[in-house]
mmCIF file of C-alpha atoms in Angstrom:
data_model
loop_
_atom_site.group_PDB
_atom_site.id
_atom_site.type_symbol
_atom_site.label_atom_id
_atom_site.label_comp_id
_atom_site.label_asym_id
_atom_site.label_seq_id
_atom_site.Cartn_x
_atom_site.Cartn_y
_atom_site.Cartn_z
ATOM 1 C CA ASP A 54 71.598 36.641 176.091
ATOM 2 C CA ILE A 55 68.236 38.110 177.087
ATOM 3 C CA MET A 56 69.781 41.564 177.377
ATOM 4 C CA LEU A 57 71.222 41.234 173.865
ATOM 5 C CA TRP A 58 67.821 40.121 172.564
ATOM 6 C CA VAL A 59 65.911 43.054 174.071
ATOM 7 C CA ILE A 60 68.543 45.709 173.317
ATOM 8 C CA GLY A 61 68.879 44.289 169.803
ATOM 9 C CA LYS A 62 65.138 44.627 169.155
ATOM 10 C CA TRP A 63 65.188 48.211 170.390
ATOM 11 C CA LEU A 64 68.253 49.254 168.362
ATOM 12 C CA SER A 65 66.788 47.579 165.276
ATOM 13 C CA LYS A 66 63.589 49.567 165.729
ATOM 14 C CA GLU A 67 65.671 52.748 166.045
ATOM 15 C CA LYS A 68 67.693 51.777 162.919
ATOM 16 C CA LYS A 69 70.873 51.729 165.028
ATOM 17 C CA ILE A 70 71.692 48.022 164.815
ATOM 18 C CA GLY A 71 74.113 48.279 161.900
ATOM 19 C CA GLU A 72 74.665 44.892 160.262
ATOM 20 C CA GLY A 73 73.309 42.843 163.157
ATOM 21 C CA VAL A 74 74.317 41.454 166.550
ATOM 22 C CA VAL A 75 77.574 39.703 167.452
ATOM 23 C CA ALA A 76 77.261 36.832 169.938
ATOM 24 C CA THR A 77 79.910 34.350 171.068
ATOM 25 C CA VAL A 78 79.825 30.609 170.447
ATOM 26 C CA MET A 79 78.614 30.193 174.053
ATOM 27 C CA SER A 80 75.419 32.198 173.526
ATOM 28 C CA ASN A 81 72.196 30.222 173.648
ATOM 29 C CA LYS A 82 70.660 29.115 170.361
ATOM 30 C CA ALA A 83 67.432 30.789 171.487
ATOM 31 C CA LEU A 84 69.142 34.181 171.082
ATOM 32 C CA GLU A 85 69.839 33.398 167.444
ATOM 33 C CA GLU A 86 66.258 32.245 166.869
ATOM 34 C CA ARG A 87 64.679 35.256 168.594
ATOM 35 C CA LEU A 88 66.817 37.806 166.745
ATOM 36 C CA MET A 89 66.475 36.134 163.352
ATOM 37 C CA SER A 90 62.693 36.098 163.802
ATOM 38 C CA GLU A 91 63.018 39.901 163.957
ATOM 39 C CA ASP A 92 65.162 39.861 160.769
ATOM 40 C CA ILE A 93 68.259 40.746 162.776
ATOM 41 C CA PRO A 94 71.398 38.908 161.544
ATOM 42 C CA VAL A 95 73.528 37.129 164.160
ATOM 43 C CA ILE A 96 77.306 36.843 163.787
ATOM 44 C CA ARG A 97 79.077 34.250 165.969
ATOM 45 C CA CYS A 98 82.615 34.745 167.275
ATOM 46 C CA PRO A 99 85.026 33.175 169.815
ATOM 47 C CA VAL A 100 84.672 33.964 173.522
ATOM 48 C CA GLY A 101 86.214 37.223 174.731
ATOM 49 C CA ASP A 102 85.491 40.948 174.525
ATOM 50 C CA ARG A 103 88.287 41.496 172.019
ATOM 51 C CA TYR A 104 86.789 38.920 169.655
ATOM 52 C CA VAL A 105 83.339 40.464 170.026
ATOM 53 C CA LEU A 106 84.678 43.935 169.275
ATOM 54 C CA ASP A 107 86.751 42.648 166.352
ATOM 55 C CA ALA A 108 83.734 40.865 164.842
ATOM 56 C CA MET A 109 81.630 44.015 165.274
ATOM 57 C CA ARG A 110 84.220 46.104 163.442
ATOM 58 C CA ARG A 111 84.604 43.576 160.619
ATOM 59 C CA SER A 112 80.873 42.971 160.124
ATOM 60 C CA GLY A 113 79.533 46.467 160.775
ATOM 61 C CA ALA A 114 77.343 45.248 163.649
ATOM 62 C CA LEU A 115 76.645 47.889 166.297
ATOM 63 C CA LEU A 116 75.764 45.502 169.142
ATOM 64 C CA GLY A 117 77.618 42.543 170.603
ATOM 65 C CA GLY A 118 78.173 40.713 173.845
ATOM 66 C CA GLU A 119 78.824 37.587 175.867
ATOM 67 C CA GLN A 120 76.769 35.362 178.173
ATOM 68 C CA SER A 121 78.851 36.696 181.055
ATOM 69 C CA GLY A 122 76.933 39.970 180.754
ATOM 70 C CA HIS A 123 79.467 42.030 178.820
ATOM 71 C CA VAL A 124 77.487 44.051 176.282
ATOM 72 C CA ILE A 125 79.111 46.392 173.758
ATOM 73 C CA ALA A 126 76.848 48.893 172.024
ATOM 74 C CA GLY A 127 78.940 50.659 169.395
ATOM 75 C CA ASP A 128 77.026 53.931 169.388
ATOM 76 C CA PHE A 129 77.268 54.239 173.180
ATOM 77 C CA VAL A 130 80.392 52.519 174.544
ATOM 78 C CA ALA A 131 83.308 50.549 173.073
ATOM 79 C CA THR A 132 83.730 48.127 175.973
ATOM 80 C CA GLY A 133 81.587 46.052 178.318
ATOM 81 C CA ASP A 134 80.263 48.388 181.017
ATOM 82 C CA GLY A 135 77.769 47.090 183.578
ATOM 83 C CA LEU A 136 76.057 50.416 184.297
ATOM 84 C CA CYS A 137 75.741 51.270 180.617
ATOM 85 C CA SER A 138 74.398 47.786 179.814
ATOM 86 C CA GLY A 139 71.807 48.087 182.571
ATOM 87 C CA LEU A 140 70.675 51.504 181.365
ATOM 88 C CA LEU A 141 70.439 50.300 177.753
ATOM 89 C CA PHE A 142 68.413 47.266 178.825
ATOM 90 C CA LEU A 143 65.981 49.298 180.943
ATOM 91 C CA THR A 144 65.618 51.909 178.199
ATOM 92 C CA ALA A 145 64.884 49.169 175.669
ATOM 93 C CA CYS A 146 62.271 47.620 177.977
ATOM 94 C CA ARG A 147 60.565 50.984 178.472
ATOM 95 C CA VAL A 148 60.525 51.907 174.770
ATOM 96 C CA LEU A 149 59.343 48.455 173.673
ATOM 97 C CA GLY A 150 56.857 48.092 176.524
ATOM 98 C CA GLU A 151 58.506 44.836 177.626
ATOM 99 C CA ASP A 152 57.164 43.034 180.692
ATOM 100 C CA THR A 153 60.410 42.055 182.424
ATOM 101 C CA SER A 154 58.632 39.430 184.549
ATOM 102 C CA THR A 155 57.884 37.313 181.461
ATOM 103 C CA LEU A 156 61.116 37.798 179.491
ATOM 104 C CA VAL A 157 62.738 34.529 180.572
ATOM 105 C CA ASP A 158 59.709 32.424 179.625
ATOM 106 C CA ARG A 159 59.287 34.187 176.290
ATOM 107 C CA PHE A 160 62.969 33.835 175.465
ATOM 108 C CA GLY A 161 62.611 30.042 175.409
ATOM 109 C CA ARG A 162 66.171 29.257 176.434
ATOM 110 C CA TYR A 163 67.640 25.923 175.317
ATOM 111 C CA PRO A 164 68.865 23.849 178.303
ATOM 112 C CA GLN A 165 72.670 23.937 178.539
ATOM 113 C CA LEU A 166 75.292 22.105 180.582
ATOM 114 C CA LEU A 167 78.826 23.436 180.895
ATOM 115 C CA ARG A 168 81.598 21.384 182.460
ATOM 116 C CA ASN A 169 85.317 22.046 182.826
ATOM 117 C CA PHE A 170 87.975 19.337 182.580
ATOM 118 C CA ARG A 171 91.509 19.884 183.868
ATOM 119 C CA ALA A 172 94.205 19.341 181.248
ATOM 120 C CA ALA A 173 97.867 20.373 181.316
ATOM 121 C CA ASP A 174 98.059 19.982 177.524
ATOM 122 C CA LYS A 175 94.660 21.135 176.301
ATOM 123 C CA ASP A 176 95.212 20.404 172.615
ATOM 124 C CA GLU A 177 96.486 16.891 173.319
ATOM 125 C CA PHE A 178 93.539 16.229 175.637
ATOM 126 C CA MET A 179 91.008 17.229 172.970
ATOM 127 C CA ARG A 180 92.761 15.044 170.362
ATOM 128 C CA ARG A 181 92.609 11.834 172.401
ATOM 129 C CA GLY A 182 90.809 9.031 170.564
ATOM 130 C CA PRO A 183 88.156 8.242 173.231
ATOM 131 C CA ILE A 184 87.303 11.939 173.579
ATOM 132 C CA GLU A 185 87.043 12.586 169.837
ATOM 133 C CA GLU A 186 84.833 9.510 169.472
ATOM 134 C CA ALA A 187 82.610 10.514 172.406
ATOM 135 C CA VAL A 188 82.176 14.029 171.005
ATOM 136 C CA GLU A 189 81.321 12.652 167.554
ATOM 137 C CA ASN A 190 78.716 10.327 169.102
ATOM 138 C CA ALA A 191 77.168 13.215 171.047
ATOM 139 C CA VAL A 192 77.005 15.421 167.937
ATOM 140 C CA ARG A 193 75.438 12.578 165.966
ATOM 141 C CA GLU A 194 72.829 11.895 168.664
ATOM 142 C CA LEU A 195 71.832 15.566 168.906
ATOM 143 C CA GLY A 196 71.607 16.123 165.160
ATOM 144 C CA ASP A 197 69.797 19.409 164.505
ATOM 145 C CA LEU A 198 68.308 19.462 168.027
ATOM 146 C CA GLY A 199 71.379 20.855 169.767
ATOM 147 C CA ARG A 200 75.141 21.261 169.661
ATOM 148 C CA VAL A 201 78.383 20.307 171.396
ATOM 149 C CA LEU A 202 81.147 22.862 171.846
ATOM 150 C CA VAL A 203 84.598 21.776 173.063
ATOM 151 C CA ARG A 204 87.161 24.541 173.521
ATOM 152 C CA PRO A 205 90.326 25.223 175.500
ATOM 153 C CA SER A 206 90.154 27.906 178.171
ATOM 154 C CA GLY A 207 92.191 30.948 177.284
ATOM 155 C CA THR A 208 93.102 31.668 180.904
ATOM 156 C CA GLU A 209 93.276 28.323 182.782
ATOM 157 C CA PRO A 210 94.524 24.741 182.209
ATOM 158 C CA LEU A 211 90.983 23.648 181.406
ATOM 159 C CA VAL A 212 88.989 22.300 178.495
ATOM 160 C CA ARG A 213 85.430 23.629 178.563
ATOM 161 C CA VAL A 214 82.601 21.506 177.192
ATOM 162 C CA LEU A 215 79.193 23.042 176.500
ATOM 163 C CA VAL A 216 76.265 20.858 175.462
ATOM 164 C CA GLU A 217 72.985 22.426 174.397
ATOM 165 C CA ALA A 218 69.765 20.581 173.527
ATOM 166 C CA ARG A 219 66.118 21.288 172.853
ATOM 167 C CA ASP A 220 64.992 19.615 176.116
ATOM 168 C CA ASP A 221 66.409 18.371 179.430
ATOM 169 C CA VAL A 222 65.865 14.676 178.684
ATOM 170 C CA THR A 223 67.937 14.831 175.494
ATOM 171 C CA LEU A 224 70.559 16.952 177.233
ATOM 172 C CA ARG A 225 71.035 14.407 180.030
ATOM 173 C CA SER A 226 71.124 11.408 177.701
ATOM 174 C CA VAL A 227 73.910 13.057 175.685
ATOM 175 C CA THR A 228 75.999 14.581 178.469
ATOM 176 C CA GLU A 229 76.139 11.615 180.860
ATOM 177 C CA PRO A 230 78.178 9.268 178.622
ATOM 178 C CA LEU A 231 80.202 12.155 177.164
ATOM 179 C CA PHE A 232 81.181 13.627 180.527
ATOM 180 C CA GLU A 233 81.901 10.173 181.980
ATOM 181 C CA ILE A 234 84.441 9.418 179.233
ATOM 182 C CA MET A 235 86.032 12.860 179.503
ATOM 183 C CA ALA A 236 86.287 12.570 183.298
ATOM 184 C CA ARG A 237 88.007 9.201 182.884
ATOM 185 C CA GLU A 238 90.518 10.746 180.468
ATOM 186 C CA GLU A 239 91.000 13.766 182.718
ATOM 187 C CA ASN A 240 92.760 11.724 185.394
ATOM 188 C CA PRO A 241 92.978 7.985 184.646
ATOM 189 C CA ASP A 242 95.038 7.252 187.794
ATOM 190 C CA GLU A 243 92.368 8.827 189.980
ATOM 191 C CA GLN A 244 89.716 6.828 188.148
ATOM 192 C CA GLU A 245 91.566 3.556 188.867
ATOM 193 C CA ARG A 246 91.864 4.337 192.578
ATOM 194 C CA SER A 247 88.191 5.214 192.816
ATOM 195 C CA VAL A 248 87.262 1.877 191.256
ATOM 196 C CA GLU A 249 89.485 -0.023 193.699
ATOM 197 C CA VAL A 250 87.904 1.520 196.801
ATOM 198 C CA ALA A 251 84.318 1.457 195.531
ATOM 199 C CA PRO A 252 82.000 -0.422 197.978
ATOM 200 C CA ARG A 253 80.819 -3.857 196.861
#
């Protein structure tokens, strides 16, 4: 996210940003805030290089990437390349005069918690009544101060849950009941056994 922020500022200054920056739904809200404060539009897309590239082509954005570190800069390379991303980032820092030792603090990242839950039938798991209710309660509690993202993994039998909030206290108060309910639904038989053997 920080690499996208810095490279985005540099490409915008060079008039090579196109129609903005593509970021996935997993990218931190701080990225959106930092870029929009520079009048750089942010386009959200699903997780995956192919979705990033597709959104770039459809929107006309010349920069996109994921939290995993994959950065695609349309004028330079059409896929995520670690060496190219590193060179672009360092070039951007040099041109903009960025102090890399203070980037993290200045970025102002929102606290995030990501947890995976095992589910043979991911769609059925996400549709369960207790889970839908718990997610709705978490979204309601966060309001405009954060977000809850529930999505099936595209590669594993997992449901990934990302919770993002303005501060750690709010994050913990939202995730603890949510994750407890989802863990109970993940394997109810295991939950029953753990209750039976719990010390008195």
